[in-house]
């Protein structure tokens, strides 16, 4: 697919990225505000976009917003917060149909102006946000945070990360904590909003069949809110020595055990051998071709699921599995055996080839999704890289077995977390 990218710096310091492609019949706008992740502000960052998307000066409630979106041919709008490494990213998204299919040449301007209104002209009352909106969204956020426990697989992964990264910003949940909610009100949230808009690094992405310089001119004219000194986002600490893995067992009323392993890869996302780490993770637990799937699930029949995924920006890898509680020791031993085998170079050429093909297919599928494409180039912006998907695929396919083994040898187990039932007696492996 033919993709061209153009990067601009607006007069107020905002970074504009235009991704020009004719593949889609839509145009996609994304605006990202970057904040350092920490427990003191995480809940504010999670709550803020939820309140802001409820209304602004030009569109005072969700009914008026929905009417506007219908008027511009069923546009889709949302706002939320992301966690990428030790940064929280407040994001606003608008997807519109391309003007050439509607005959409305002002459609792009209308979309950009709407986003600008949501961001720079919030609905305020007496130097604060709308109190009703704030209280309603605090309750919604509380329900969301408390609801994590209902997804036991995701809960176990999150708890593993919290135990592994105690004392590090990355231990903070993407949506913050319910403990912080009572202290947030319409006035202090608005004061925090002003700091976010004035001091956050900001990236604007516009993807679609557009003329880059014309889009830059529109963005320059519309997104011209005043800015102050931009705060720097601290770089994550990736490398950490592990003397002895910690083992944590949490008991709850569950029928199925959730076993998660947290590992330090000691590989940063901007390292030249990061593509090799991606290949390693695929061989270990990236699908039905992987060691975890074949050995833990298929051969030993010890897991309902077992996979490995990378926490790219923090240099972590998480192994997640669902097992019968009484199979804890057996399943854990086989998982550790797979890690050890990879360190010792027990990897077949078939495993290597299947993983390369799986990653190639997965990466090529990014090109079919505007949102995934935007996320890929957001990663480039965070890392200050300019690599294309094709270049990444080329690096993966050029990898050799000895490079994968070298990566494996610097991966260290940090934390073993097991969610068991209350009846389980003793979870110790030794």
PDB file of N, CA, C and O in Angstrom, residues 12-87:
ATOM      1  N   UNK A  12       2.616  26.962  17.445  1.00  0.00           N
ATOM      2  CA  UNK A  12       2.534  26.869  18.912  1.00  0.00           C
ATOM      3  C   UNK A  12       3.224  25.624  19.464  1.00  0.00           C
ATOM      4  O   UNK A  12       3.021  25.254  20.625  1.00  0.00           O
ATOM      5  N   UNK A  13       4.029  24.962  18.619  1.00  0.00           N
ATOM      6  CA  UNK A  13       4.826  23.831  19.081  1.00  0.00           C
ATOM      7  C   UNK A  13       4.173  22.470  18.943  1.00  0.00           C
ATOM      8  O   UNK A  13       4.788  21.452  19.266  1.00  0.00           O
ATOM      9  N   UNK A  14       2.953  22.418  18.463  1.00  0.00           N
ATOM     10  CA  UNK A  14       2.265  21.141  18.273  1.00  0.00           C
ATOM     11  C   UNK A  14       2.862  20.420  17.071  1.00  0.00           C
ATOM     12  O   UNK A  14       3.170  21.035  16.045  1.00  0.00           O
ATOM     13  N   UNK A  15       3.038  19.104  17.205  1.00  0.00           N
ATOM     14  CA  UNK A  15       3.554  18.288  16.096  1.00  0.00           C
ATOM     15  C   UNK A  15       2.394  17.734  15.278  1.00  0.00           C
ATOM     16  O   UNK A  15       1.508  17.056  15.819  1.00  0.00           O
ATOM     17  N   UNK A  16       2.410  18.026  13.997  1.00  0.00           N
ATOM     18  CA  UNK A  16       1.386  17.550  13.073  1.00  0.00           C
ATOM     19  C   UNK A  16       1.982  16.474  12.174  1.00  0.00           C
ATOM     20  O   UNK A  16       3.061  16.662  11.599  1.00  0.00           O
ATOM     21  N   UNK A  17       1.274  15.349  12.056  1.00  0.00           N
ATOM     22  CA  UNK A  17       1.715  14.242  11.218  1.00  0.00           C
ATOM     23  C   UNK A  17       0.602  13.922  10.227  1.00  0.00           C
ATOM     24  O   UNK A  17      -0.516  13.578  10.637  1.00  0.00           O
ATOM     25  N   UNK A  18       0.900  14.039   8.966  1.00  0.00           N
ATOM     26  CA  UNK A  18      -0.078  13.728   7.923  1.00  0.00           C
ATOM     27  C   UNK A  18       0.320  12.410   7.280  1.00  0.00           C
ATOM     28  O   UNK A  18       1.441  12.249   6.800  1.00  0.00           O
ATOM     29  N   UNK A  19      -0.600  11.445   7.315  1.00  0.00           N
ATOM     30  CA  UNK A  19      -0.379  10.125   6.715  1.00  0.00           C
ATOM     31  C   UNK A  19      -1.258  10.066   5.478  1.00  0.00           C
ATOM     32  O   UNK A  19      -2.480   9.902   5.568  1.00  0.00           O
ATOM     33  N   UNK A  20      -0.650  10.227   4.340  1.00  0.00           N
ATOM     34  CA  UNK A  20      -1.387  10.329   3.086  1.00  0.00           C
ATOM     35  C   UNK A  20      -1.494   8.964   2.415  1.00  0.00           C
ATOM     36  O   UNK A  20      -0.486   8.327   2.111  1.00  0.00           O
ATOM     37  N   UNK A  21      -2.714   8.500   2.231  1.00  0.00           N
ATOM     38  CA  UNK A  21      -2.963   7.221   1.573  1.00  0.00           C
ATOM     39  C   UNK A  21      -4.334   7.257   0.899  1.00  0.00           C
ATOM     40  O   UNK A  21      -5.270   7.871   1.418  1.00  0.00           O
ATOM     41  N   UNK A  22      -4.455   6.578  -0.229  1.00  0.00           N
ATOM     42  CA  UNK A  22      -5.717   6.517  -0.961  1.00  0.00           C
ATOM     43  C   UNK A  22      -6.513   5.258  -0.634  1.00  0.00           C
ATOM     44  O   UNK A  22      -7.538   4.983  -1.263  1.00  0.00           O
ATOM     45  N   UNK A  23      -6.069   4.478   0.333  1.00  0.00           N
ATOM     46  CA  UNK A  23      -6.690   3.186   0.617  1.00  0.00           C
ATOM     47  C   UNK A  23      -8.099   3.306   1.177  1.00  0.00           C
ATOM     48  O   UNK A  23      -8.962   2.472   0.902  1.00  0.00           O
ATOM     49  N   UNK A  24      -8.353   4.337   1.973  1.00  0.00           N
ATOM     50  CA  UNK A  24      -9.606   4.423   2.710  1.00  0.00           C
ATOM     51  C   UNK A  24     -10.532   5.494   2.128  1.00  0.00           C
ATOM     52  O   UNK A  24     -10.075   6.482   1.550  1.00  0.00           O
ATOM     53  N   UNK A  25     -11.826   5.296   2.341  1.00  0.00           N
ATOM     54  CA  UNK A  25     -12.828   6.265   1.898  1.00  0.00           C
ATOM     55  C   UNK A  25     -13.174   7.243   3.009  1.00  0.00           C
ATOM     56  O   UNK A  25     -14.145   7.985   2.906  1.00  0.00           O
ATOM     57  N   UNK A  26     -12.369   7.227   4.036  1.00  0.00           N
ATOM     58  CA  UNK A  26     -12.588   8.067   5.208  1.00  0.00           C
ATOM     59  C   UNK A  26     -11.325   8.855   5.535  1.00  0.00           C
ATOM     60  O   UNK A  26     -10.235   8.543   5.043  1.00  0.00           O
ATOM     61  N   UNK A  27     -11.498   9.877   6.377  1.00  0.00           N
ATOM     62  CA  UNK A  27     -10.365  10.646   6.902  1.00  0.00           C
ATOM     63  C   UNK A  27     -10.424  10.556   8.420  1.00  0.00           C
ATOM     64  O   UNK A  27     -11.507  10.652   9.022  1.00  0.00           O
ATOM     65  N   UNK A  28      -9.265  10.369   9.033  1.00  0.00           N
ATOM     66  CA  UNK A  28      -9.200  10.095  10.462  1.00  0.00           C
ATOM     67  C   UNK A  28      -8.327  11.125  11.162  1.00  0.00           C
ATOM     68  O   UNK A  28      -7.161  11.310  10.807  1.00  0.00           O
ATOM     69  N   UNK A  29      -8.911  11.781  12.156  1.00  0.00           N
ATOM     70  CA  UNK A  29      -8.206  12.790  12.948  1.00  0.00           C
ATOM     71  C   UNK A  29      -7.965  12.233  14.355  1.00  0.00           C
ATOM     72  O   UNK A  29      -8.895  11.739  15.000  1.00  0.00           O
ATOM     73  N   UNK A  30      -6.751  12.317  14.828  1.00  0.00           N
ATOM     74  CA  UNK A  30      -6.419  11.933  16.203  1.00  0.00           C
ATOM     75  C   UNK A  30      -5.537  13.008  16.825  1.00  0.00           C
ATOM     76  O   UNK A  30      -4.557  13.439  16.204  1.00  0.00           O
ATOM     77  N   UNK A  31      -5.889  13.416  18.043  1.00  0.00           N
ATOM     78  CA  UNK A  31      -5.095  14.397  18.778  1.00  0.00           C
ATOM     79  C   UNK A  31      -4.694  13.777  20.111  1.00  0.00           C
ATOM     80  O   UNK A  31      -5.546  13.305  20.872  1.00  0.00           O
ATOM     81  N   UNK A  32      -3.392  13.760  20.381  1.00  0.00           N
ATOM     82  CA  UNK A  32      -2.858  13.095  21.573  1.00  0.00           C
ATOM     83  C   UNK A  32      -2.109  14.090  22.453  1.00  0.00           C
ATOM     84  O   UNK A  32      -1.196  14.783  21.983  1.00  0.00           O
ATOM     85  N   UNK A  33      -2.472  14.124  23.742  1.00  0.00           N
ATOM     86  CA  UNK A  33      -1.777  14.912  24.751  1.00  0.00           C
ATOM     87  C   UNK A  33      -0.996  13.942  25.637  1.00  0.00           C
ATOM     88  O   UNK A  33      -1.580  13.057  26.264  1.00  0.00           O
ATOM     89  N   UNK A  34       0.318  14.122  25.707  1.00  0.00           N
ATOM     90  CA  UNK A  34       1.180  13.206  26.444  1.00  0.00           C
ATOM     91  C   UNK A  34       1.417  13.719  27.867  1.00  0.00           C
ATOM     92  O   UNK A  34       1.790  14.879  28.063  1.00  0.00           O
ATOM     93  N   UNK A  35       1.221  12.832  28.830  1.00  0.00           N
ATOM     94  CA  UNK A  35       1.457  13.157  30.232  1.00  0.00           C
ATOM     95  C   UNK A  35       2.319  12.062  30.860  1.00  0.00           C
ATOM     96  O   UNK A  35       2.189  10.871  30.517  1.00  0.00           O
ATOM     97  N   UNK A  36       3.192  12.445  31.776  1.00  0.00           N
ATOM     98  CA  UNK A  36       3.976  11.452  32.509  1.00  0.00           C
ATOM     99  C   UNK A  36       3.041  10.637  33.392  1.00  0.00           C
ATOM    100  O   UNK A  36       2.171  11.190  34.072  1.00  0.00           O
ATOM    101  N   UNK A  37       3.206   9.317  33.364  1.00  0.00           N
ATOM    102  CA  UNK A  37       2.357   8.436  34.161  1.00  0.00           C
ATOM    103  C   UNK A  37       2.813   8.445  35.618  1.00  0.00           C
ATOM    104  O   UNK A  37       3.972   8.155  35.918  1.00  0.00           O
ATOM    105  N   UNK A  38       1.910   8.780  36.514  1.00  0.00           N
ATOM    106  CA  UNK A  38       2.182   8.644  37.943  1.00  0.00           C
ATOM    107  C   UNK A  38       0.861   8.550  38.694  1.00  0.00           C
ATOM    108  O   UNK A  38      -0.192   8.967  38.194  1.00  0.00           O
ATOM    109  N   UNK A  39       0.912   7.992  39.886  1.00  0.00           N
ATOM    110  CA  UNK A  39      -0.316   7.719  40.632  1.00  0.00           C
ATOM    111  C   UNK A  39      -1.039   8.987  41.060  1.00  0.00           C
ATOM    112  O   UNK A  39      -2.256   8.955  41.326  1.00  0.00           O
ATOM    113  N   UNK A  40      -0.341  10.123  41.133  1.00  0.00           N
ATOM    114  CA  UNK A  40      -0.961  11.358  41.595  1.00  0.00           C
ATOM    115  C   UNK A  40      -1.871  11.994  40.548  1.00  0.00           C
ATOM    116  O   UNK A  40      -2.826  12.692  40.899  1.00  0.00           O
ATOM    117  N   UNK A  41      -1.575  11.778  39.277  1.00  0.00           N
ATOM    118  CA  UNK A  41      -2.365  12.423  38.226  1.00  0.00           C
ATOM    119  C   UNK A  41      -3.067  11.440  37.292  1.00  0.00           C
ATOM    120  O   UNK A  41      -3.812  11.863  36.405  1.00  0.00           O
ATOM    121  N   UNK A  42      -2.857  10.141  37.478  1.00  0.00           N
ATOM    122  CA  UNK A  42      -3.422   9.156  36.553  1.00  0.00           C
ATOM    123  C   UNK A  42      -4.945   9.237  36.485  1.00  0.00           C
ATOM    124  O   UNK A  42      -5.541   9.161  35.395  1.00  0.00           O
ATOM    125  N   UNK A  43      -5.595   9.413  37.627  1.00  0.00           N
ATOM    126  CA  UNK A  43      -7.057   9.461  37.644  1.00  0.00           C
ATOM    127  C   UNK A  43      -7.563  10.743  36.989  1.00  0.00           C
ATOM    128  O   UNK A  43      -8.588  10.734  36.288  1.00  0.00           O
ATOM    129  N   UNK A  44      -6.858  11.845  37.196  1.00  0.00           N
ATOM    130  CA  UNK A  44      -7.212  13.100  36.519  1.00  0.00           C
ATOM    131  C   UNK A  44      -7.136  12.934  35.004  1.00  0.00           C
ATOM    132  O   UNK A  44      -8.037  13.369  34.271  1.00  0.00           O
ATOM    133  N   UNK A  45      -6.070  12.298  34.538  1.00  0.00           N
ATOM    134  CA  UNK A  45      -5.906  12.098  33.092  1.00  0.00           C
ATOM    135  C   UNK A  45      -6.985  11.193  32.518  1.00  0.00           C
ATOM    136  O   UNK A  45      -7.408  11.366  31.375  1.00  0.00           O
ATOM    137  N   UNK A  46      -7.410  10.210  33.306  1.00  0.00           N
ATOM    138  CA  UNK A  46      -8.453   9.294  32.839  1.00  0.00           C
ATOM    139  C   UNK A  46      -9.824   9.964  32.824  1.00  0.00           C
ATOM    140  O   UNK A  46     -10.649   9.710  31.932  1.00  0.00           O
ATOM    141  N   UNK A  47     -10.071  10.814  33.811  1.00  0.00           N
ATOM    142  CA  UNK A  47     -11.379  11.468  33.922  1.00  0.00           C
ATOM    143  C   UNK A  47     -11.547  12.607  32.923  1.00  0.00           C
ATOM    144  O   UNK A  47     -12.645  12.819  32.381  1.00  0.00           O
ATOM    145  N   UNK A  48     -10.487  13.337  32.674  1.00  0.00           N
ATOM    146  CA  UNK A  48     -10.571  14.556  31.862  1.00  0.00           C
ATOM    147  C   UNK A  48     -11.222  14.346  30.488  1.00  0.00           C
ATOM    148  O   UNK A  48     -12.172  15.067  30.137  1.00  0.00           O
ATOM    149  N   UNK A  49     -10.763  13.411  29.656  1.00  0.00           N
ATOM    150  CA  UNK A  49     -11.397  13.273  28.341  1.00  0.00           C
ATOM    151  C   UNK A  49     -12.851  12.844  28.426  1.00  0.00           C
ATOM    152  O   UNK A  49     -13.663  13.180  27.539  1.00  0.00           O
ATOM    153  N   UNK A  50     -13.211  12.121  29.476  1.00  0.00           N
ATOM    154  CA  UNK A  50     -14.593  11.697  29.645  1.00  0.00           C
ATOM    155  C   UNK A  50     -15.514  12.883  29.911  1.00  0.00           C
ATOM    156  O   UNK A  50     -16.656  12.909  29.439  1.00  0.00           O
ATOM    157  N   UNK A  51     -15.017  13.841  30.657  1.00  0.00           N
ATOM    158  CA  UNK A  51     -15.798  15.054  30.918  1.00  0.00           C
ATOM    159  C   UNK A  51     -15.815  15.951  29.681  1.00  0.00           C
ATOM    160  O   UNK A  51     -16.872  16.475  29.296  1.00  0.00           O
ATOM    161  N   UNK A  52     -14.665  16.103  29.034  1.00  0.00           N
ATOM    162  CA  UNK A  52     -14.583  17.008  27.884  1.00  0.00           C
ATOM    163  C   UNK A  52     -15.455  16.562  26.722  1.00  0.00           C
ATOM    164  O   UNK A  52     -16.035  17.389  26.015  1.00  0.00           O
ATOM    165  N   UNK A  53     -15.593  15.252  26.519  1.00  0.00           N
ATOM    166  CA  UNK A  53     -16.385  14.787  25.373  1.00  0.00           C
ATOM    167  C   UNK A  53     -17.890  14.892  25.613  1.00  0.00           C
ATOM    168  O   UNK A  53     -18.687  14.677  24.705  1.00  0.00           O
ATOM    169  N   UNK A  54     -18.273  15.273  26.830  1.00  0.00           N
ATOM    170  CA  UNK A  54     -19.697  15.437  27.131  1.00  0.00           C
ATOM    171  C   UNK A  54     -20.270  16.725  26.562  1.00  0.00           C
ATOM    172  O   UNK A  54     -21.487  16.836  26.381  1.00  0.00           O
ATOM    173  N   UNK A  55     -19.395  17.723  26.319  1.00  0.00           N
ATOM    174  CA  UNK A  55     -19.909  18.971  25.780  1.00  0.00           C
ATOM    175  C   UNK A  55     -18.870  20.073  25.787  1.00  0.00           C
ATOM    176  O   UNK A  55     -17.882  19.998  26.515  1.00  0.00           O
ATOM    177  N   UNK A  56     -19.099  21.084  24.956  1.00  0.00           N
ATOM    178  CA  UNK A  56     -18.221  22.256  24.903  1.00  0.00           C
ATOM    179  C   UNK A  56     -19.100  23.479  24.662  1.00  0.00           C
ATOM    180  O   UNK A  56     -20.330  23.383  24.670  1.00  0.00           O
ATOM    181  N   UNK A  57     -18.478  24.630  24.457  1.00  0.00           N
ATOM    182  CA  UNK A  57     -19.270  25.851  24.313  1.00  0.00           C
ATOM    183  C   UNK A  57     -20.194  25.811  23.097  1.00  0.00           C
ATOM    184  O   UNK A  57     -21.318  26.308  23.142  1.00  0.00           O
ATOM    185  N   UNK A  58     -19.722  25.202  22.011  1.00  0.00           N
ATOM    186  CA  UNK A  58     -20.552  25.143  20.804  1.00  0.00           C
ATOM    187  C   UNK A  58     -21.546  24.004  20.789  1.00  0.00           C
ATOM    188  O   UNK A  58     -22.563  24.066  20.079  1.00  0.00           O
ATOM    189  N   UNK A  59     -21.276  22.952  21.548  1.00  0.00           N
ATOM    190  CA  UNK A  59     -22.138  21.776  21.611  1.00  0.00           C
ATOM    191  C   UNK A  59     -22.238  21.384  23.086  1.00  0.00           C
ATOM    192  O   UNK A  59     -21.382  20.699  23.613  1.00  0.00           O
ATOM    193  N   UNK A  60     -23.305  21.809  23.751  1.00  0.00           N
ATOM    194  CA  UNK A  60     -23.340  21.821  25.205  1.00  0.00           C
ATOM    195  C   UNK A  60     -23.680  20.471  25.842  1.00  0.00           C
ATOM    196  O   UNK A  60     -23.537  20.317  27.052  1.00  0.00           O
ATOM    197  N   UNK A  61     -24.105  19.514  25.054  1.00  0.00           N
ATOM    198  CA  UNK A  61     -24.403  18.199  25.615  1.00  0.00           C
ATOM    199  C   UNK A  61     -24.250  17.135  24.533  1.00  0.00           C
ATOM    200  O   UNK A  61     -24.005  17.440  23.366  1.00  0.00           O
ATOM    201  N   UNK A  62     -24.407  15.884  24.925  1.00  0.00           N
ATOM    202  CA  UNK A  62     -24.200  14.786  23.979  1.00  0.00           C
ATOM    203  C   UNK A  62     -25.256  14.783  22.879  1.00  0.00           C
ATOM    204  O   UNK A  62     -24.980  14.328  21.764  1.00  0.00           O
ATOM    205  N   UNK A  63     -26.432  15.290  23.167  1.00  0.00           N
ATOM    206  CA  UNK A  63     -27.475  15.344  22.125  1.00  0.00           C
ATOM    207  C   UNK A  63     -27.043  16.275  21.000  1.00  0.00           C
ATOM    208  O   UNK A  63     -27.144  15.929  19.813  1.00  0.00           O
ATOM    209  N   UNK A  64     -26.519  17.456  21.353  1.00  0.00           N
ATOM    210  CA  UNK A  64     -26.060  18.395  20.329  1.00  0.00           C
ATOM    211  C   UNK A  64     -24.854  17.829  19.577  1.00  0.00           C
ATOM    212  O   UNK A  64     -24.735  18.026  18.358  1.00  0.00           O
ATOM    213  N   UNK A  65     -23.982  17.128  20.282  1.00  0.00           N
ATOM    214  CA  UNK A  65     -22.823  16.520  19.618  1.00  0.00           C
ATOM    215  C   UNK A  65     -23.277  15.447  18.637  1.00  0.00           C
ATOM    216  O   UNK A  65     -22.815  15.394  17.492  1.00  0.00           O
ATOM    217  N   UNK A  66     -24.219  14.605  19.062  1.00  0.00           N
ATOM    218  CA  UNK A  66     -24.713  13.543  18.187  1.00  0.00           C
ATOM    219  C   UNK A  66     -25.400  14.121  16.952  1.00  0.00           C
ATOM    220  O   UNK A  66     -25.265  13.588  15.841  1.00  0.00           O
ATOM    221  N   UNK A  67     -26.135  15.201  17.122  1.00  0.00           N
ATOM    222  CA  UNK A  67     -26.782  15.839  15.972  1.00  0.00           C
ATOM    223  C   UNK A  67     -25.756  16.359  14.984  1.00  0.00           C
ATOM    224  O   UNK A  67     -25.913  16.227  13.760  1.00  0.00           O
ATOM    225  N   UNK A  68     -24.696  16.964  15.505  1.00  0.00           N
ATOM    226  CA  UNK A  68     -23.638  17.472  14.631  1.00  0.00           C
ATOM    227  C   UNK A  68     -22.979  16.323  13.873  1.00  0.00           C
ATOM    228  O   UNK A  68     -22.735  16.421  12.661  1.00  0.00           O
ATOM    229  N   UNK A  69     -22.679  15.243  14.574  1.00  0.00           N
ATOM    230  CA  UNK A  69     -22.024  14.096  13.940  1.00  0.00           C
ATOM    231  C   UNK A  69     -22.914  13.510  12.844  1.00  0.00           C
ATOM    232  O   UNK A  69     -22.430  13.109  11.775  1.00  0.00           O
ATOM    233  N   UNK A  70     -24.214  13.471  13.086  1.00  0.00           N
ATOM    234  CA  UNK A  70     -25.134  12.996  12.045  1.00  0.00           C
ATOM    235  C   UNK A  70     -25.146  13.952  10.860  1.00  0.00           C
ATOM    236  O   UNK A  70     -25.215  13.523   9.699  1.00  0.00           O
ATOM    237  N   UNK A  71     -25.073  15.249  11.138  1.00  0.00           N
ATOM    238  CA  UNK A  71     -25.084  16.254  10.067  1.00  0.00           C
ATOM    239  C   UNK A  71     -23.859  16.150   9.169  1.00  0.00           C
ATOM    240  O   UNK A  71     -23.906  16.543   8.000  1.00  0.00           O
ATOM    241  N   UNK A  72     -22.748  15.647   9.719  1.00  0.00           N
ATOM    242  CA  UNK A  72     -21.557  15.469   8.876  1.00  0.00           C
ATOM    243  C   UNK A  72     -21.408  13.990   8.497  1.00  0.00           C
ATOM    244  O   UNK A  72     -20.354  13.396   8.592  1.00  0.00           O
ATOM    245  N   UNK A  73     -22.564  13.444   8.116  1.00  0.00           N
ATOM    246  CA  UNK A  73     -22.632  12.137   7.465  1.00  0.00           C
ATOM    247  C   UNK A  73     -22.203  10.985   8.382  1.00  0.00           C
ATOM    248  O   UNK A  73     -21.487  10.084   7.966  1.00  0.00           O
ATOM    249  N   UNK A  74     -22.689  11.050   9.622  1.00  0.00           N
ATOM    250  CA  UNK A  74     -22.458   9.943  10.541  1.00  0.00           C
ATOM    251  C   UNK A  74     -21.024   9.796  10.996  1.00  0.00           C
ATOM    252  O   UNK A  74     -20.518   8.673  11.105  1.00  0.00           O
ATOM    253  N   UNK A  75     -20.385  10.912  11.290  1.00  0.00           N
ATOM    254  CA  UNK A  75     -19.002  10.865  11.786  1.00  0.00           C
ATOM    255  C   UNK A  75     -18.958  10.166  13.143  1.00  0.00           C
ATOM    256  O   UNK A  75     -19.943  10.121  13.879  1.00  0.00           O
ATOM    257  N   UNK A  76     -17.788   9.616  13.475  1.00  0.00           N
ATOM    258  CA  UNK A  76     -17.597   8.891  14.733  1.00  0.00           C
ATOM    259  C   UNK A  76     -16.591   9.645  15.591  1.00  0.00           C
ATOM    260  O   UNK A  76     -15.484   9.943  15.144  1.00  0.00           O
ATOM    261  N   UNK A  77     -16.994   9.924  16.841  1.00  0.00           N
ATOM    262  CA  UNK A  77     -16.156  10.707  17.753  1.00  0.00           C
ATOM    263  C   UNK A  77     -16.015   9.984  19.079  1.00  0.00           C
ATOM    264  O   UNK A  77     -16.958   9.380  19.583  1.00  0.00           O
ATOM    265  N   UNK A  78     -14.803  10.040  19.652  1.00  0.00           N
ATOM    266  CA  UNK A  78     -14.592   9.459  20.974  1.00  0.00           C
ATOM    267  C   UNK A  78     -13.364  10.100  21.615  1.00  0.00           C
ATOM    268  O   UNK A  78     -12.562  10.768  20.941  1.00  0.00           O
ATOM    269  N   UNK A  79     -13.237   9.897  22.916  1.00  0.00           N
ATOM    270  CA  UNK A  79     -12.077  10.387  23.662  1.00  0.00           C
ATOM    271  C   UNK A  79     -11.802   9.408  24.787  1.00  0.00           C
ATOM    272  O   UNK A  79     -12.726   8.881  25.411  1.00  0.00           O
ATOM    273  N   UNK A  80     -10.524   9.157  25.049  1.00  0.00           N
ATOM    274  CA  UNK A  80     -10.150   8.192  26.083  1.00  0.00           C
ATOM    275  C   UNK A  80      -8.694   8.419  26.462  1.00  0.00           C
ATOM    276  O   UNK A  80      -8.051   9.367  25.970  1.00  0.00           O
ATOM    277  N   UNK A  81      -8.182   7.573  27.305  1.00  0.00           N
ATOM    278  CA  UNK A  81      -6.786   7.676  27.733  1.00  0.00           C
ATOM    279  C   UNK A  81      -6.078   6.359  27.430  1.00  0.00           C
ATOM    280  O   UNK A  81      -6.668   5.280  27.528  1.00  0.00           O
ATOM    281  N   UNK A  82      -4.819   6.452  27.008  1.00  0.00           N
ATOM    282  CA  UNK A  82      -3.989   5.294  26.703  1.00  0.00           C
ATOM    283  C   UNK A  82      -2.815   5.248  27.666  1.00  0.00           C
ATOM    284  O   UNK A  82      -2.433   6.262  28.247  1.00  0.00           O
ATOM    285  N   UNK A  83      -2.221   4.066  27.790  1.00  0.00           N
ATOM    286  CA  UNK A  83      -0.995   3.904  28.561  1.00  0.00           C
ATOM    287  C   UNK A  83       0.053   3.292  27.651  1.00  0.00           C
ATOM    288  O   UNK A  83      -0.119   2.181  27.142  1.00  0.00           O
ATOM    289  N   UNK A  84       1.114   4.035  27.407  1.00  0.00           N
ATOM    290  CA  UNK A  84       2.219   3.541  26.591  1.00  0.00           C
ATOM    291  C   UNK A  84       3.503   3.753  27.383  1.00  0.00           C
ATOM    292  O   UNK A  84       3.998   4.875  27.490  1.00  0.00           O
ATOM    293  N   UNK A  85       3.997   2.659  27.953  1.00  0.00           N
ATOM    294  CA  UNK A  85       5.133   2.789  28.841  1.00  0.00           C
ATOM    295  C   UNK A  85       4.738   3.635  30.035  1.00  0.00           C
ATOM    296  O   UNK A  85       3.633   3.507  30.569  1.00  0.00           O
ATOM    297  N   UNK A  86       5.619   4.512  30.456  1.00  0.00           N
ATOM    298  CA  UNK A  86       5.340   5.356  31.605  1.00  0.00           C
ATOM    299  C   UNK A  86       4.856   6.729  31.158  1.00  0.00           C
ATOM    300  O   UNK A  86       5.330   7.760  31.621  1.00  0.00           O
ATOM    301  N   UNK A  87       3.921   6.685  30.241  1.00  0.00           N
ATOM    302  CA  UNK A  87       3.220   7.898  29.831  1.00  0.00           C
ATOM    303  C   UNK A  87       1.753   7.565  29.631  1.00  0.00           C
ATOM    304  O   UNK A  87       1.392   6.488  29.159  1.00  0.00           O
TER     305      UNK A  87
END
